[in-house]
Short mmCIF file of C-alpha atoms in Angstrom, two decimals:
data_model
loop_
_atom_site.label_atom_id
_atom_site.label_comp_id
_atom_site.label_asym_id
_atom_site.label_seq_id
_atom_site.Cartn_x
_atom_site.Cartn_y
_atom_site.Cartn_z
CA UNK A 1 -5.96 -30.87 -6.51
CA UNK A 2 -2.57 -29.03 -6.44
CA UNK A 3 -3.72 -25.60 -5.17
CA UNK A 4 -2.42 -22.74 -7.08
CA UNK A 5 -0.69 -21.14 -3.73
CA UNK A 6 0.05 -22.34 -0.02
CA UNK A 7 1.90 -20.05 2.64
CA UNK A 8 4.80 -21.65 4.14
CA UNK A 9 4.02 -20.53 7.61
CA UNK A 10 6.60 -22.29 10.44
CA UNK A 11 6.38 -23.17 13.84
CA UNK A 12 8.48 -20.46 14.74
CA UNK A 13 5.30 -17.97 13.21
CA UNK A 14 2.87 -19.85 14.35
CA UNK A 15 4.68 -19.25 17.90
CA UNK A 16 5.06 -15.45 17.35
CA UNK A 17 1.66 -14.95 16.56
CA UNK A 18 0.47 -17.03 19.55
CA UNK A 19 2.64 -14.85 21.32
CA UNK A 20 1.60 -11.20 19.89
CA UNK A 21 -2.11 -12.87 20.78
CA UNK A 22 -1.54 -13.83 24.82
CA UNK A 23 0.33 -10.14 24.79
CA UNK A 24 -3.08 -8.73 24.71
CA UNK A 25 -1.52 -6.03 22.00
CA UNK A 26 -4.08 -7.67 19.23
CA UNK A 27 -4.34 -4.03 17.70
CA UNK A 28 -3.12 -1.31 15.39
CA UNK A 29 0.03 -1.16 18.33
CA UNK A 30 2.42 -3.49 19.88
CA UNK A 31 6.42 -4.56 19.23
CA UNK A 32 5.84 -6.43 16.33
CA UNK A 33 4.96 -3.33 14.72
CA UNK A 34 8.24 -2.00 14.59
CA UNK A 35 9.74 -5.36 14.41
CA UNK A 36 8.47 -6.18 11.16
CA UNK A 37 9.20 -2.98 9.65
CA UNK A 38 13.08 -2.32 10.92
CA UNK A 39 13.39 -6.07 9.43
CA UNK A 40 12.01 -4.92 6.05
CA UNK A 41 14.49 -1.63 6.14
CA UNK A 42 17.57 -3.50 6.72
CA UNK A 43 16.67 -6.06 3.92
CA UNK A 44 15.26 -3.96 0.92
CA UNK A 45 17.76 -1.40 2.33
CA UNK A 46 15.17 1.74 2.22
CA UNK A 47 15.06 4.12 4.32
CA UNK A 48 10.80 4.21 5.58
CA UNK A 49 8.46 1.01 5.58
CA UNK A 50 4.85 1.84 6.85
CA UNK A 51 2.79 -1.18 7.49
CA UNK A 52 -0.83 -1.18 6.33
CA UNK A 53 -3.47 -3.46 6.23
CA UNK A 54 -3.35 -4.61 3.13
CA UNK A 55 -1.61 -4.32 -0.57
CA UNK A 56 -4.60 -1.51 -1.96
CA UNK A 57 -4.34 0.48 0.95
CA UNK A 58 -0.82 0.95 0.45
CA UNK A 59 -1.48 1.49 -3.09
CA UNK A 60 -3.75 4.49 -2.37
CA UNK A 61 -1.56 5.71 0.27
CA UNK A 62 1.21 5.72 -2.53
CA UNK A 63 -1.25 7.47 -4.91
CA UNK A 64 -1.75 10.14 -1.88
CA UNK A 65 2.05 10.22 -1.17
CA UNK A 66 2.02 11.64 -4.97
CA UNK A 67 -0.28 14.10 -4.71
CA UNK A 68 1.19 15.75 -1.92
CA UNK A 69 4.49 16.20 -3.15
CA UNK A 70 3.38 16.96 -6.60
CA UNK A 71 0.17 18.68 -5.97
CA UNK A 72 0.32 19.48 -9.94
CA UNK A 73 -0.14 16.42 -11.48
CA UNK A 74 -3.45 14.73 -12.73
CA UNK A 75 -2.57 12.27 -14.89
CA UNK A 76 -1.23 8.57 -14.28
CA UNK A 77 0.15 6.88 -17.51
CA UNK A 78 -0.39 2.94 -16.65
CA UNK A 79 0.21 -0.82 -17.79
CA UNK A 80 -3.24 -1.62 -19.22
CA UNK A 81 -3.49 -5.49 -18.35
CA UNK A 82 -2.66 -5.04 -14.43
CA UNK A 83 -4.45 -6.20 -11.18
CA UNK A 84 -7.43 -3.93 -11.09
CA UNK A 85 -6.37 -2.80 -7.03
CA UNK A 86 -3.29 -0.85 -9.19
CA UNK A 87 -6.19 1.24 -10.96
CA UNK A 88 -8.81 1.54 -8.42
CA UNK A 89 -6.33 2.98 -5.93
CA UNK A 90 -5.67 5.73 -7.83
CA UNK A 91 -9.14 6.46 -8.64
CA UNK A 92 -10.79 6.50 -5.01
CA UNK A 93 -10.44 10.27 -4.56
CA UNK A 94 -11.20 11.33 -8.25
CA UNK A 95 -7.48 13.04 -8.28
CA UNK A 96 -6.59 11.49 -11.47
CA UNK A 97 -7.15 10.68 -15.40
CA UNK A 98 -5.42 7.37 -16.09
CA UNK A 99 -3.88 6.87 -18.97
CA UNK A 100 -3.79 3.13 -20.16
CA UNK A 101 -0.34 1.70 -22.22
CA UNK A 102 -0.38 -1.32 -24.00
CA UNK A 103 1.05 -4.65 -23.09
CA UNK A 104 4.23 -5.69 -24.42
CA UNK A 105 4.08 -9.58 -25.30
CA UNK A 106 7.52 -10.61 -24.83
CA UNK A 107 7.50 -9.29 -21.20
CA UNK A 108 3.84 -9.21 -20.45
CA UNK A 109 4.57 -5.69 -18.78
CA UNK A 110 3.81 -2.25 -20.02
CA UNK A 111 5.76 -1.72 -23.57
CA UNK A 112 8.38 0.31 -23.12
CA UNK A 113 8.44 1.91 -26.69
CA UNK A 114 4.51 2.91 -26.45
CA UNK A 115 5.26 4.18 -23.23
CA UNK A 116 7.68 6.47 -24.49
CA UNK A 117 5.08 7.91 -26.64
CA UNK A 118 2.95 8.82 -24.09
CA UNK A 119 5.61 10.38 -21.77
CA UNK A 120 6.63 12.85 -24.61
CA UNK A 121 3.27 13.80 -25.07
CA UNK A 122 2.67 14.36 -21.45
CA UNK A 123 5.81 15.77 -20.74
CA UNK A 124 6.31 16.22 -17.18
CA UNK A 125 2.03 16.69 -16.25
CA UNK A 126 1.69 12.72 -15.99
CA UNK A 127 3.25 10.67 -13.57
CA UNK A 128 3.89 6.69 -14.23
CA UNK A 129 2.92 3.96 -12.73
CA UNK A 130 5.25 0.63 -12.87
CA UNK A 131 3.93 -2.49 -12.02
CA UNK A 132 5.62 -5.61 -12.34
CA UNK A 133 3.36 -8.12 -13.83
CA UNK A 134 3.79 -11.66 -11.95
CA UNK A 135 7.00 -10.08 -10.77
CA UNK A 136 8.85 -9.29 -13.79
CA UNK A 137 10.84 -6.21 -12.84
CA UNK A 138 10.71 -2.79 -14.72
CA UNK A 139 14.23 -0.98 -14.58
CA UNK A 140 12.49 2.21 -12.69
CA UNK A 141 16.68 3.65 -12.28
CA UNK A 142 16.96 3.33 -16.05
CA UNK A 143 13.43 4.98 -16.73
CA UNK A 144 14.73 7.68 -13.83
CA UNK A 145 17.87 8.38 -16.05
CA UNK A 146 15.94 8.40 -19.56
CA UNK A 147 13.26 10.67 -18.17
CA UNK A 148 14.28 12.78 -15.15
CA UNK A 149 11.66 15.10 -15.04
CA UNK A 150 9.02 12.15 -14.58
CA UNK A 151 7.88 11.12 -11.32
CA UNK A 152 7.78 7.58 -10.85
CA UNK A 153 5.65 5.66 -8.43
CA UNK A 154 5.15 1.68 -7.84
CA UNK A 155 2.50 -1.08 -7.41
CA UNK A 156 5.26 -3.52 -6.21
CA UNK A 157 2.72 -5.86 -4.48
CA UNK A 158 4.37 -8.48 -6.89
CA UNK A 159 7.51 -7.18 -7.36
CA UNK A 160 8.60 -8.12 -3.84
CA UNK A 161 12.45 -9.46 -3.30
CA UNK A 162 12.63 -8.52 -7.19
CA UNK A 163 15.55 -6.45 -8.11
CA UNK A 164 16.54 -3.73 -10.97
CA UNK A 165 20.46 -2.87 -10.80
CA UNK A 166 21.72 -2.90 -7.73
CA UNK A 167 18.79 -2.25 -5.96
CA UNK A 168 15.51 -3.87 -4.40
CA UNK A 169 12.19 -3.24 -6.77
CA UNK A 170 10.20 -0.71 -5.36
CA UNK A 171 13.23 1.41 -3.38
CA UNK A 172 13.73 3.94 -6.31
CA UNK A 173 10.55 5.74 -6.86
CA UNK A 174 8.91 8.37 -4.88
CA UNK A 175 7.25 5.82 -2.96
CA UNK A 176 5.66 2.28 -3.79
CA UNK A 177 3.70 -0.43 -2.05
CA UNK A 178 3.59 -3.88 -1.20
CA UNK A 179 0.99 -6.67 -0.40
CA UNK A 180 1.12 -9.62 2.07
CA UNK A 181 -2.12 -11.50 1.08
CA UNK A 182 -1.88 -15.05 1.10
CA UNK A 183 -0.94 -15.80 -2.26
CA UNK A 184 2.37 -13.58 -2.10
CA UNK A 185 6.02 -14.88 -1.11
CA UNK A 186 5.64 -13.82 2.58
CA UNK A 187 1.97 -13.50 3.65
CA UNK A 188 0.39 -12.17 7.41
CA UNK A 189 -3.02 -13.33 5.42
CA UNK A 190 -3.65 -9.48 4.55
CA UNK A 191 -1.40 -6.81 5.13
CA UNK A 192 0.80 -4.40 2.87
CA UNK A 193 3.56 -1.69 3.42
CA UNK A 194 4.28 2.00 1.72
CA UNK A 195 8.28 2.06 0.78
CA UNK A 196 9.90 5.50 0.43
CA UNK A 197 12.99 7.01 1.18
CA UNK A 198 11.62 10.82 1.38
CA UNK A 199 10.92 11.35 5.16
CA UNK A 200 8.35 14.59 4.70
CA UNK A 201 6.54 11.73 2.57
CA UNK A 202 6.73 8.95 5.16
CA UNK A 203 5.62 11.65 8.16
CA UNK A 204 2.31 12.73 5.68
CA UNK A 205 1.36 9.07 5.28
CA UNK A 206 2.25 7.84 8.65
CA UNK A 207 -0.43 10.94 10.49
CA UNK A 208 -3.00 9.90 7.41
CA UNK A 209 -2.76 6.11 7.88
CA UNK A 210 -3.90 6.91 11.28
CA UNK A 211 -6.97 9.01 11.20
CA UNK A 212 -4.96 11.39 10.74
CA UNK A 213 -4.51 12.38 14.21
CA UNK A 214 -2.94 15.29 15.65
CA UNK A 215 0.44 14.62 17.19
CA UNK A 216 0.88 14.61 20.89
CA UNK A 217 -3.50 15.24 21.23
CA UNK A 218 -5.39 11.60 20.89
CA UNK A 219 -8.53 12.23 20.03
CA UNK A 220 -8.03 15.41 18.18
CA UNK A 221 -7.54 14.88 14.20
CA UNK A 222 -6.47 17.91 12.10
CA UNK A 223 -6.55 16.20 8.97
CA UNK A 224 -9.46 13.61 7.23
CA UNK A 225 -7.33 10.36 7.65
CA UNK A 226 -8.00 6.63 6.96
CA UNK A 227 -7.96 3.39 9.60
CA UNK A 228 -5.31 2.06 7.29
CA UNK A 229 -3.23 0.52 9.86
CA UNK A 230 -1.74 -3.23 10.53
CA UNK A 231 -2.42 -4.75 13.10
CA UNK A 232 0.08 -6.23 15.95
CA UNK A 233 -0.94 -9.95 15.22
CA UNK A 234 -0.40 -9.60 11.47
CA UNK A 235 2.69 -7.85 12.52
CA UNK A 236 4.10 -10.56 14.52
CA UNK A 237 3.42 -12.99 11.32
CA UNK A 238 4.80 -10.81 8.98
CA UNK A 239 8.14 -11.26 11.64
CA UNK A 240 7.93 -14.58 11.45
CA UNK A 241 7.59 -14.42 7.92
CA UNK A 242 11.31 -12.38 7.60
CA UNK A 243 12.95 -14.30 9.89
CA UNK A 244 12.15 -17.48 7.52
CA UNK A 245 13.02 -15.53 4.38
CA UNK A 246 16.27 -17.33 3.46
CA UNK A 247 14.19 -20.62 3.14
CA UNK A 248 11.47 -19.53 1.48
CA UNK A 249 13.36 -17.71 -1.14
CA UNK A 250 15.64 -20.82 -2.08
CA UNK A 251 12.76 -22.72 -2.21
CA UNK A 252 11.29 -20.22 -4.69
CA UNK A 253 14.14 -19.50 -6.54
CA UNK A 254 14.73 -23.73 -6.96
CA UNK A 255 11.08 -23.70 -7.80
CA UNK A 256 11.61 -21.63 -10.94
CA UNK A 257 14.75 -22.39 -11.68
CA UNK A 258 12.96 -25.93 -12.85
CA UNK A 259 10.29 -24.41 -14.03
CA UNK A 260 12.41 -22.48 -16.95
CA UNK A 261 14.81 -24.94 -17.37
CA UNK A 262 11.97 -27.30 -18.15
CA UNK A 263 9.72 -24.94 -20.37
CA UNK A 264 12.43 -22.41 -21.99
CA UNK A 265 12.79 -24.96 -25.45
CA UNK A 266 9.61 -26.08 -25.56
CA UNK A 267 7.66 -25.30 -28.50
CA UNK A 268 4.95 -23.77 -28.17
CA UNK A 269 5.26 -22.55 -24.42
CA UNK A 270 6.85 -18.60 -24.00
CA UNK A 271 7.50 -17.46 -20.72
CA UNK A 272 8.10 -14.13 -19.47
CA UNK A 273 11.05 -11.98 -20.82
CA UNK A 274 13.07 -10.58 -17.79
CA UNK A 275 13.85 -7.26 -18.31
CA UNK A 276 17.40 -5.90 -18.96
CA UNK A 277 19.60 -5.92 -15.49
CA UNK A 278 16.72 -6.65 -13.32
CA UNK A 279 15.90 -10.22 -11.80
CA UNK A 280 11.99 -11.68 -11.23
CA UNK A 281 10.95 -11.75 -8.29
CA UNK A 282 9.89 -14.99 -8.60
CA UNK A 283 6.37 -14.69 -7.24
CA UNK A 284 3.76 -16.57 -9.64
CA UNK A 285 4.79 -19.01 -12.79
CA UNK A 286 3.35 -17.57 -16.20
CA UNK A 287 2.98 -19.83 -19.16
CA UNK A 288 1.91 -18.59 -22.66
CA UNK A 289 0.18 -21.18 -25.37
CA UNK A 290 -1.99 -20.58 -28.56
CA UNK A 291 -4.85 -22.05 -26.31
CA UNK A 292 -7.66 -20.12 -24.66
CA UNK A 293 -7.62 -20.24 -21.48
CA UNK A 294 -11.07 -21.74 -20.57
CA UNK A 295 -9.52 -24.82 -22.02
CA UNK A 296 -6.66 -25.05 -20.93
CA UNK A 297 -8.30 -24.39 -17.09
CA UNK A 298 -10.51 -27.35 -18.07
CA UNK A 299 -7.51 -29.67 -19.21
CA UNK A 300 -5.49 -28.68 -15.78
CA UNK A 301 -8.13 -29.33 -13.69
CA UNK A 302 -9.19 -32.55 -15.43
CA UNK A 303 -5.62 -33.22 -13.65
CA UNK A 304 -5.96 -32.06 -10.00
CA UNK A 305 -4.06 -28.68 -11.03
CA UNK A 306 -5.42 -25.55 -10.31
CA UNK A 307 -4.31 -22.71 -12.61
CA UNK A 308 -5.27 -18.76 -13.07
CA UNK A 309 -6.00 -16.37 -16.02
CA UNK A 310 -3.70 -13.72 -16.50
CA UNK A 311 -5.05 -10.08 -15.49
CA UNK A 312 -7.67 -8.25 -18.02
CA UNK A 313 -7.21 -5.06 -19.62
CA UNK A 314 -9.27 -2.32 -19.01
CA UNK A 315 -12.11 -2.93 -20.69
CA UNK A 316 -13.34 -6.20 -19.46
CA UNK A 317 -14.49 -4.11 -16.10
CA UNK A 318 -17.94 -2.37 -16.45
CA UNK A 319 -16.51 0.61 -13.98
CA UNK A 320 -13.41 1.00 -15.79
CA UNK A 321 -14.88 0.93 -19.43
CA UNK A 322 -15.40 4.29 -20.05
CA UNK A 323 -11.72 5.21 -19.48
CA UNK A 324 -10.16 2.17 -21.67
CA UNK A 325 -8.69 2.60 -24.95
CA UNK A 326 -9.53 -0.28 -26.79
CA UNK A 327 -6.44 1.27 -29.18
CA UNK A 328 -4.17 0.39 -26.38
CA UNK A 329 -5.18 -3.36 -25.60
CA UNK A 330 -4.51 -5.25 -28.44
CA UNK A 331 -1.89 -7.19 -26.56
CA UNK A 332 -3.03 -7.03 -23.30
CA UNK A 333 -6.54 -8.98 -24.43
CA UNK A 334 -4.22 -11.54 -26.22
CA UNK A 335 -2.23 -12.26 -23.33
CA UNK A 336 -5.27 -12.21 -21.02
CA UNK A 337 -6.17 -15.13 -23.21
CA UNK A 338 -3.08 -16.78 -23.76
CA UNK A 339 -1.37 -16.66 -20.39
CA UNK A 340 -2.07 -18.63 -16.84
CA UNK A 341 -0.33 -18.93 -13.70
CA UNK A 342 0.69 -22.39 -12.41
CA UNK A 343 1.43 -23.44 -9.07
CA UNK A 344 4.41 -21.38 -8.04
CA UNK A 345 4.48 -22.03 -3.71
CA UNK A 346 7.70 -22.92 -1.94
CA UNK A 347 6.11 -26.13 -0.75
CA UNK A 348 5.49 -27.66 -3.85
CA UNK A 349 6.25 -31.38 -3.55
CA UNK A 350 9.35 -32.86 -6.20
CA UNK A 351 6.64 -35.13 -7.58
CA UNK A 352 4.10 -31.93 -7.79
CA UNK A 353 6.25 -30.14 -9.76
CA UNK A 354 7.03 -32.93 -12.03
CA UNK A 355 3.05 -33.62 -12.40
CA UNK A 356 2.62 -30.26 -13.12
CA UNK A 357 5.58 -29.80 -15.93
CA UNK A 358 4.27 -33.30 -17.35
CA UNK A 359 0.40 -32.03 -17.51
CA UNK A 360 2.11 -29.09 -19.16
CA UNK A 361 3.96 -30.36 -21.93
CA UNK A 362 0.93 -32.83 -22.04
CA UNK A 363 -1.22 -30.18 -23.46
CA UNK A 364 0.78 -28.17 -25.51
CA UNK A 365 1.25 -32.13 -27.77
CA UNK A 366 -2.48 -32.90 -27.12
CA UNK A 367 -4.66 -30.19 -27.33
#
């Protein structure tokens, strides 16, 4: 079976984390810490990166980052077919009403046009919250421009390496996160980070991250924090991870490069629309078909490929039901049914990637 994701973890990781291990410094500190996140600076080019343990954490650290510098607002207009971390984070502490925007189905990500709806009936009392579906990137700097009185904030945790203008997905809003799990372009197993480039935000989220301890007295905590730090080991992969980055991004980039070039005139098979002067990240291959996708899952595993749905909208989740509009998921249920991710790692095999192109096209004639 051709797994649906496989890290590409190196020698030279496998050494670092060995290394971070016989250290001792196993914990929350250690020199991979600051390692990993001065590496992530001077590549995304941002100004703060605070390492957490993993992608939702930094997503609610993001939603707290918003509520202390705008105290004010209680609403969060979002994409209504997204991972469900993206929601639950900013429903943990009860701060917010989210406000759910339908899909758009040439992009697969929020629609723009809808979107613009709900801003000018919200004016400036709702933030939004841009997530880039399988990596497609939103133009957050154009969005800035069109509405400057909205705050913007991002769940980048598949936006990663993506870009919109000139700039690295996720370095333009308030604050954003990212996730390392497994299944994302470079992995420590778990782990996420909080971008920003406002420092009073950084400092707020740095003390809270940490138990929120008081600074220069351990043990004495003048504010209710979280145990949402990383720890040195996953650090020290994370490291590892950078320092490979060049490789693993050509192999990406080569890996979807085929993929479109194969699929793009192929009738009956859409794939995402990139948004306007923004590139993909490149993290997970979506294909669209007129099939359910029960059976197409049954037809790709029939041959050894392993495949995914595309997220659900609000409403197929018994805790999020009662704040759905099933007005405003016409296209995300349609593209929760239409859509799958295929195997989209950087050590796909040539004759992988050809089996998985040929089972493909395969179905679209056959089924």
């Amino acid at each position: 079976m051709i797994p649906i994701y496989e890290p590409y973890i190196s020698k030279r990781t496998k050494d670092l984390a060995n290394e971070a291990i016989s250290s001792t410094w196993i914990s929350s500190t250690g020199k991979y810490k600051d390692l990993a996140s001065n590496k992530l600076k001077d590549i995304l080019g941002v100004k703060n990166v605070l390492l957490t343990s993993n992608g939702t954490t930094a997503t609610h650290l993001v939603a707290k980052a918003l509520k202390y510098k705008n105290p004010n607002i209680k609403k969060i207009i979002a994409p209504n077919n997204v991972y469900v971390a993206a929601w639950n984070s900013f429903l943990f502490d009860k701060e917010y009403e989210i406000i759910p925007v339908d899909a758009d189905l040439n992009t697969w990500n929020i629609d723009l046009d809808l979107l613009d709806i709900e801003i000018k009936k919200h004016n400036d009392t709702a933030s939004v919250l841009i997530v880039p579906n399988l990596g497609n990137i939103i133009n957050v700097p154009e969005l800035k421009r069109k509405y400057p009185n909205i705050v913007f904030v991002e769940d980048n945790c598949e936006g990663l390496f993506g870009k919109y203008d000139s700039h690295y997905a996720g370095t333009q809003s308030i604050a954003s996160s990212l996730s390392f799990y497994g299944n994302k372009t470079i992995t420590c197993g778990e782990g996420g980070a909080v971008l920003t480039n406002d420092d009073e935000i950084y400092s707020h989220l740095n003390k809270i991250h940490g138990q929120g301890q008081k600074k220069g007295q351990r043990y004495v905590h003048d504010t209710l924090g979280y145990n949402y730090r990383m720890t040195n080991v996953a650090a020290a992969i994370l490291y590892g991870q950078l320092l490979d980055l060049p490789e693993i991004l050509e192999r990406k980039n080569n890996l979807f490069e085929t993929y479109r070039k194969e699929f793009n005139l192929v009738e009956g098979i859409n794939l995402q629309k990139i948004e306007n002067k923004t590139c993909h990240s490149n993290w997970m291959m979506g294909i669209r078909t007129k099939f359910k996708f029960q059976k197409v899952k049954k037809f790709m595993e029939d041959n050894n490929i392993e495949i995914r749905p595309m997220f659900y909208p609000m409403s197929a989740h018994d805790h999020l039901r009662e704040i759905s509009d099933p007005l405003n998921e016409e296209n995300s249920k349609l593209l929760s049914e239409q859509c799958f991710m295929i195997p989209s790692f950087p050590t796909l095999r040539s004759e992988e990637i050809k089996h998985v192109i040929s089972t493909i096209k395969k179905m679209v004639r056959s089924l």
